[in-house]
PDB file of C-alpha atoms in Angstrom:
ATOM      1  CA  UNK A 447      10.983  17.516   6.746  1.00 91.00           C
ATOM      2  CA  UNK A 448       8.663  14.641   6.303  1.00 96.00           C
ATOM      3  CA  UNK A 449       5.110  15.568   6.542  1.00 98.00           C
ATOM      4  CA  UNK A 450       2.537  12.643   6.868  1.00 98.00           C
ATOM      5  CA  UNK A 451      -1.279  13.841   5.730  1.00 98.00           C
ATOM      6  CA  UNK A 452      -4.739  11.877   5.938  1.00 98.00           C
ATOM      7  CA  UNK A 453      -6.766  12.352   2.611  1.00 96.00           C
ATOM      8  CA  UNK A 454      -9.327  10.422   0.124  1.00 93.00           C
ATOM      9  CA  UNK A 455      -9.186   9.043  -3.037  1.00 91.00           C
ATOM     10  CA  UNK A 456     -10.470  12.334  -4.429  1.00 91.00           C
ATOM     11  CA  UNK A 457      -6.767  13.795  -3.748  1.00 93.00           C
ATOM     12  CA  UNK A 458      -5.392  15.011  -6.953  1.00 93.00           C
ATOM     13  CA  UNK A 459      -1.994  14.150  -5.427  1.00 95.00           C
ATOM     14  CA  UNK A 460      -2.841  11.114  -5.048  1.00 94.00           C
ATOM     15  CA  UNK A 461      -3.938  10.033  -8.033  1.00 91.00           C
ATOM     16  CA  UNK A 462      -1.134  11.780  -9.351  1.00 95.00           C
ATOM     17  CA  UNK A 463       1.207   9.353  -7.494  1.00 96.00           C
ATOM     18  CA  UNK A 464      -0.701   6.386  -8.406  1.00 90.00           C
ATOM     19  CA  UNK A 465      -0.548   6.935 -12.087  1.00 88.00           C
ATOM     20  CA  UNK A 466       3.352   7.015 -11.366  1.00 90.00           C
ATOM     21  CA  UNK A 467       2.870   3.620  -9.383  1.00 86.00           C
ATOM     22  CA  UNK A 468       0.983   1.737 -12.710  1.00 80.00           C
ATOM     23  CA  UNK A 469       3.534   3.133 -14.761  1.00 83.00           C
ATOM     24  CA  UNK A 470       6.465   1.169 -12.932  1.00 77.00           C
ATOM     25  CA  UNK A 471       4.310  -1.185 -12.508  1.00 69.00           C
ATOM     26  CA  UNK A 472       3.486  -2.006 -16.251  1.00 68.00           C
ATOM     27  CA  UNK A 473       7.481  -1.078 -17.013  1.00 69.00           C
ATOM     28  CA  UNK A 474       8.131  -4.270 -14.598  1.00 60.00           C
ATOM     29  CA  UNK A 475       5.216  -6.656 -15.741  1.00 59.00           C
ATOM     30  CA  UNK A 476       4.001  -5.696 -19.365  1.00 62.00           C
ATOM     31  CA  UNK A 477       1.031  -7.557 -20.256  1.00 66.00           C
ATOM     32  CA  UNK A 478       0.268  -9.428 -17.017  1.00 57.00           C
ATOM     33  CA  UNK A 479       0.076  -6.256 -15.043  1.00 54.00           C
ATOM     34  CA  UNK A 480      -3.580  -5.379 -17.382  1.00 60.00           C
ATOM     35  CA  UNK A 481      -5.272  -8.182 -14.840  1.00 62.00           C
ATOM     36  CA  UNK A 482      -4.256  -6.507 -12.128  1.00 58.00           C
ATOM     37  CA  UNK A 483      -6.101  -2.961 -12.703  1.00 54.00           C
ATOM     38  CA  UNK A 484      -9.470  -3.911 -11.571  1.00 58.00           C
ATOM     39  CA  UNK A 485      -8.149  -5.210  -8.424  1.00 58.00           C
ATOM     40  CA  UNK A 486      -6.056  -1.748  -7.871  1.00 56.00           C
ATOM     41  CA  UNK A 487      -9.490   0.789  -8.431  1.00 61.00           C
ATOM     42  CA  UNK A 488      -9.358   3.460  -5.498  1.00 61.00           C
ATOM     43  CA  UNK A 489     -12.378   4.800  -6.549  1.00 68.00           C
ATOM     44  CA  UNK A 490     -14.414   3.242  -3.026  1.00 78.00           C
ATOM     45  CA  UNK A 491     -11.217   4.109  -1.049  1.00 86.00           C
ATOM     46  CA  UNK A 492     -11.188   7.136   1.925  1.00 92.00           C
ATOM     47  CA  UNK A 493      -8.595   6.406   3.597  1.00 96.00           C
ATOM     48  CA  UNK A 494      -5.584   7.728   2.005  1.00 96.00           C
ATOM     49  CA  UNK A 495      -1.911   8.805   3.436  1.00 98.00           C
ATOM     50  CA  UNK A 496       0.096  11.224   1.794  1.00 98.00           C
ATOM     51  CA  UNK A 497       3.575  11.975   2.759  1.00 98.00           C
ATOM     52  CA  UNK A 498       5.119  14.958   1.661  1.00 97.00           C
ATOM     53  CA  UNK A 499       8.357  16.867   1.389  1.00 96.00           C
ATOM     54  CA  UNK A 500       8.688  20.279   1.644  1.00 94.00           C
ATOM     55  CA  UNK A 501       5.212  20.437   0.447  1.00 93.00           C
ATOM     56  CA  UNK A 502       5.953  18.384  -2.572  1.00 96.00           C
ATOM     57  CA  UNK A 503       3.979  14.933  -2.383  1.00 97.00           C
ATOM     58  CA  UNK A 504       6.580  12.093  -2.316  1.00 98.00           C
ATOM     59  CA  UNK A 505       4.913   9.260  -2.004  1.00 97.00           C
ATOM     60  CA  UNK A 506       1.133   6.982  -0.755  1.00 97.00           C
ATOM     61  CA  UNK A 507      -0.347   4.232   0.427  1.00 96.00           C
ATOM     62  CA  UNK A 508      -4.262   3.767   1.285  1.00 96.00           C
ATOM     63  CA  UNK A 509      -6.396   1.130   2.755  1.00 97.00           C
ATOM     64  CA  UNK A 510     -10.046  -0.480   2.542  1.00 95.00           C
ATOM     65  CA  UNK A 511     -11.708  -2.991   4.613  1.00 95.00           C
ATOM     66  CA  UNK A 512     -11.180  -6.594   3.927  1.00 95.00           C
ATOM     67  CA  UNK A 513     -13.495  -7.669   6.776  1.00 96.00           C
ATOM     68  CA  UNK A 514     -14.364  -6.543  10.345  1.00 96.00           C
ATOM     69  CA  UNK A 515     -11.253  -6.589  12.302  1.00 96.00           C
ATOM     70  CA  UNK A 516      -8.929  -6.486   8.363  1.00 97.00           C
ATOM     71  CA  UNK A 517      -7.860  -4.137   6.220  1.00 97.00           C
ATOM     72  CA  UNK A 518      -6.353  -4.510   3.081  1.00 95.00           C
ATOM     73  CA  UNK A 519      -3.044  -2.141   2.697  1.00 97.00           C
ATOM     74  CA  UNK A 520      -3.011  -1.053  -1.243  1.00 94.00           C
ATOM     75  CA  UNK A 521      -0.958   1.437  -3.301  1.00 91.00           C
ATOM     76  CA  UNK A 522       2.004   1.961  -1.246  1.00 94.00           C
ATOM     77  CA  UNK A 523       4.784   4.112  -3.362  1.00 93.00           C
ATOM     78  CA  UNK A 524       7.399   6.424  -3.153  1.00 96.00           C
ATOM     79  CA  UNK A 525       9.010   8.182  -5.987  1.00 96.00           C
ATOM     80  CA  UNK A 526      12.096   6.882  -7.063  1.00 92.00           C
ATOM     81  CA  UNK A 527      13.847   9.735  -5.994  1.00 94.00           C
ATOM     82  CA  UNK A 528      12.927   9.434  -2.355  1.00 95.00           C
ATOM     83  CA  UNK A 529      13.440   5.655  -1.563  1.00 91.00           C
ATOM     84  CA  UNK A 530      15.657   4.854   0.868  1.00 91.00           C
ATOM     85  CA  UNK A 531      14.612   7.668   3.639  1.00 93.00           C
ATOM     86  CA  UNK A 532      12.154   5.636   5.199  1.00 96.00           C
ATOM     87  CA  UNK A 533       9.379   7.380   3.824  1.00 98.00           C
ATOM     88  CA  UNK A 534       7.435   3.895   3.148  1.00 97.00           C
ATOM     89  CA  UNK A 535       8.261   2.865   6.876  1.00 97.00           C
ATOM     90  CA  UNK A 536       6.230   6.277   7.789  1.00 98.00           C
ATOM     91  CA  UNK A 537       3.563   5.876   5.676  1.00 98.00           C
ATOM     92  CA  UNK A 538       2.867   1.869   6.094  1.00 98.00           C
ATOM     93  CA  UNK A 539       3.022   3.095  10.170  1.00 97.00           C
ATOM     94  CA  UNK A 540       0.622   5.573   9.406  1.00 98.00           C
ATOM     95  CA  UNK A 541      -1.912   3.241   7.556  1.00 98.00           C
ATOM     96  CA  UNK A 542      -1.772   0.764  10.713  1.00 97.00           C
ATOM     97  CA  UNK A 543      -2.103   3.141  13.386  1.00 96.00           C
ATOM     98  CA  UNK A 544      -5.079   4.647  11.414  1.00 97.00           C
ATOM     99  CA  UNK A 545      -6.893   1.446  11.146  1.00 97.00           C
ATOM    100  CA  UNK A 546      -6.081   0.695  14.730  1.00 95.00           C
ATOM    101  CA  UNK A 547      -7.920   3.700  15.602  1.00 95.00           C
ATOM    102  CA  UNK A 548     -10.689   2.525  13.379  1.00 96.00           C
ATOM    103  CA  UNK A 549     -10.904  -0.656  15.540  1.00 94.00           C
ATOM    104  CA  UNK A 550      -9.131  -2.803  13.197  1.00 96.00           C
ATOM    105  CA  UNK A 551      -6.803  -5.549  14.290  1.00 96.00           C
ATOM    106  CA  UNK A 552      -5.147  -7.173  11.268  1.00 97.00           C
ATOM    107  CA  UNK A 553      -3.588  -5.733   7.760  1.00 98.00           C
ATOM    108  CA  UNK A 554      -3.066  -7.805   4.723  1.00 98.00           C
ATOM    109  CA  UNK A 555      -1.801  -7.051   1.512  1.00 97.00           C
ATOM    110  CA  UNK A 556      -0.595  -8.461  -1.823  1.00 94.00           C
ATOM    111  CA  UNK A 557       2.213  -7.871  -3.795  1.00 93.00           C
ATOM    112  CA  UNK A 558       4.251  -9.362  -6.755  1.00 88.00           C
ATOM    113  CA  UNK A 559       7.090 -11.824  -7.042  1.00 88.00           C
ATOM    114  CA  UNK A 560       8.601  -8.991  -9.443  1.00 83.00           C
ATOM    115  CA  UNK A 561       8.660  -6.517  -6.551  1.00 87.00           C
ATOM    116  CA  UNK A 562      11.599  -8.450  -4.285  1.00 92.00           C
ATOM    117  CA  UNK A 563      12.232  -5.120  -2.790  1.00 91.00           C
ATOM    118  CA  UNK A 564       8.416  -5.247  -1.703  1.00 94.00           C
ATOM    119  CA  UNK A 565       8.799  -8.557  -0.179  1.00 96.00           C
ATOM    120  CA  UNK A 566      11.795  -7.569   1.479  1.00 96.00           C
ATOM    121  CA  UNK A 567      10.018  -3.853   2.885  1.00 97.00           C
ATOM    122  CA  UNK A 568       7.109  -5.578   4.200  1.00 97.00           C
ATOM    123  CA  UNK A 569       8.809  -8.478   5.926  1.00 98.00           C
ATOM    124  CA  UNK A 570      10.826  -5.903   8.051  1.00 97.00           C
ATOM    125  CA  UNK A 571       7.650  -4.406   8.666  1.00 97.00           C
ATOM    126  CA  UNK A 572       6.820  -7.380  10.669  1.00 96.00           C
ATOM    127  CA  UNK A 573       4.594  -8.825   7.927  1.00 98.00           C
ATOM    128  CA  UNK A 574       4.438 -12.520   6.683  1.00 98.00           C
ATOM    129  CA  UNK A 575       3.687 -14.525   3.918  1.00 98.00           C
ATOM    130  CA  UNK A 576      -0.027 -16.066   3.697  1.00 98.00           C
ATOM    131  CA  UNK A 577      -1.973 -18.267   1.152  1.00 97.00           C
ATOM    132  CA  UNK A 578      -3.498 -15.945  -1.334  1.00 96.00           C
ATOM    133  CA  UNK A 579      -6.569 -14.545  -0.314  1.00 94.00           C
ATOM    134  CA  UNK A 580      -9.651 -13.220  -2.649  1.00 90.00           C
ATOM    135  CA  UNK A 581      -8.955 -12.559  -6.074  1.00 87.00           C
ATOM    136  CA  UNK A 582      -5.474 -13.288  -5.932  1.00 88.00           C
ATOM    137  CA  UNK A 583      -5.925 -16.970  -5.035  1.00 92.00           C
ATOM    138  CA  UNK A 584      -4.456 -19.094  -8.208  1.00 90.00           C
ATOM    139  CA  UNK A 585      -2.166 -16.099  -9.363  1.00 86.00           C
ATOM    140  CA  UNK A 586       1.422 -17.223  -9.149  1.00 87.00           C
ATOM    141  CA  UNK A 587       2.645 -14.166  -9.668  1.00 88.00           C
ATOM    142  CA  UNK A 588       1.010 -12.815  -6.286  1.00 91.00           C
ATOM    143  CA  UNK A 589       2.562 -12.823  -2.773  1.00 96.00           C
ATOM    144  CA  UNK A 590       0.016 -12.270  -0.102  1.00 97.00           C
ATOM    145  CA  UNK A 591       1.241 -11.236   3.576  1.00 98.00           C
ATOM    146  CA  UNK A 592      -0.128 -10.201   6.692  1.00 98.00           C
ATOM    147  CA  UNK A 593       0.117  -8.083   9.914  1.00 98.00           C
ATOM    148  CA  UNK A 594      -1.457  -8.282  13.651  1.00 96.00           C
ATOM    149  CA  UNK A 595      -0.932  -5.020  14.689  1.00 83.00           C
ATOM    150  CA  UNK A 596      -2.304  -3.790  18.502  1.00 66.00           C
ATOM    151  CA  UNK A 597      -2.292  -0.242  19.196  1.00 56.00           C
ATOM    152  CA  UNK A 598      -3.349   1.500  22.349  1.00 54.00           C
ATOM    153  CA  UNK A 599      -5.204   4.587  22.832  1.00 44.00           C
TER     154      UNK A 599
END
């Protein structure tokens, strides 16, 4: 049974699952993914899903502030393992309904074109392609999208 759990950056687990994360990630873009690791630092970030299976930890996603009524989704992953079960639908829900309850209104996020399966995920999700925003602005390899979300307490 899927078990969705709130945590920091400070989660072993999670950093665990991120380290698996940069290692696809430098399997799919070599050299070119080595610009991306200041822009993927967790370090500042406290708001941290974990989903879990049977107590194992399957997969994560965080988020920081981007602005006032933004947040910036980052880190989203499942193990290979577990795709396919919706477990990134869960967790990506989870992120937005906890930044809804922390009064924000709007999610971005950036992927890359070498992540099609990305692109498709998050355009399901109801998210859609944007201009790059911050650093990524110039990087062709980026795809920036974004998500009004309105939840109700």
């Amino acid at each position: 049974m899927l078990k969705l759990e709130r945590t920091t950056n400070e989660d072993g687990e999670f950093r665990r699952l991120i380290a698996e994360l940069d290692e696809d990630l430098n399997s799919r873009y070599g050299e070119l993914q080595k610009q991306y690791n200041g822009f993927n630092r967790v370090d500042k970030i406290d708001t941290v899903v974990i989903a879990r299976i049977e107590n194992e930890a399957v997969g994560c996603g965080c988020f920081k502030p981007f602005d006032n009524k933004t947040v910036e989704i980052k880190r989203v992953f499942v193990q290979k393992n577990f795709r396919g079960n919706g477990i990134a639908d869960a967790i990506l829900k989870e992120l937005e309904t906890w930044a809804g309850e922390l009064e924000f209104t709007t999610a971005i996020l950036e992927t890359g074109k070498g992540q099609p399966e990305a692109i498709r995920f998050y355009t399901r999700q109801g998210y859609t392609v944007i201009p790059n925003f911050g650093q990524y602005i110039g990087n062709d390899n980026s795809v920036c999208m974004k998500k009004l979300f309105h939840i109700k307490f």
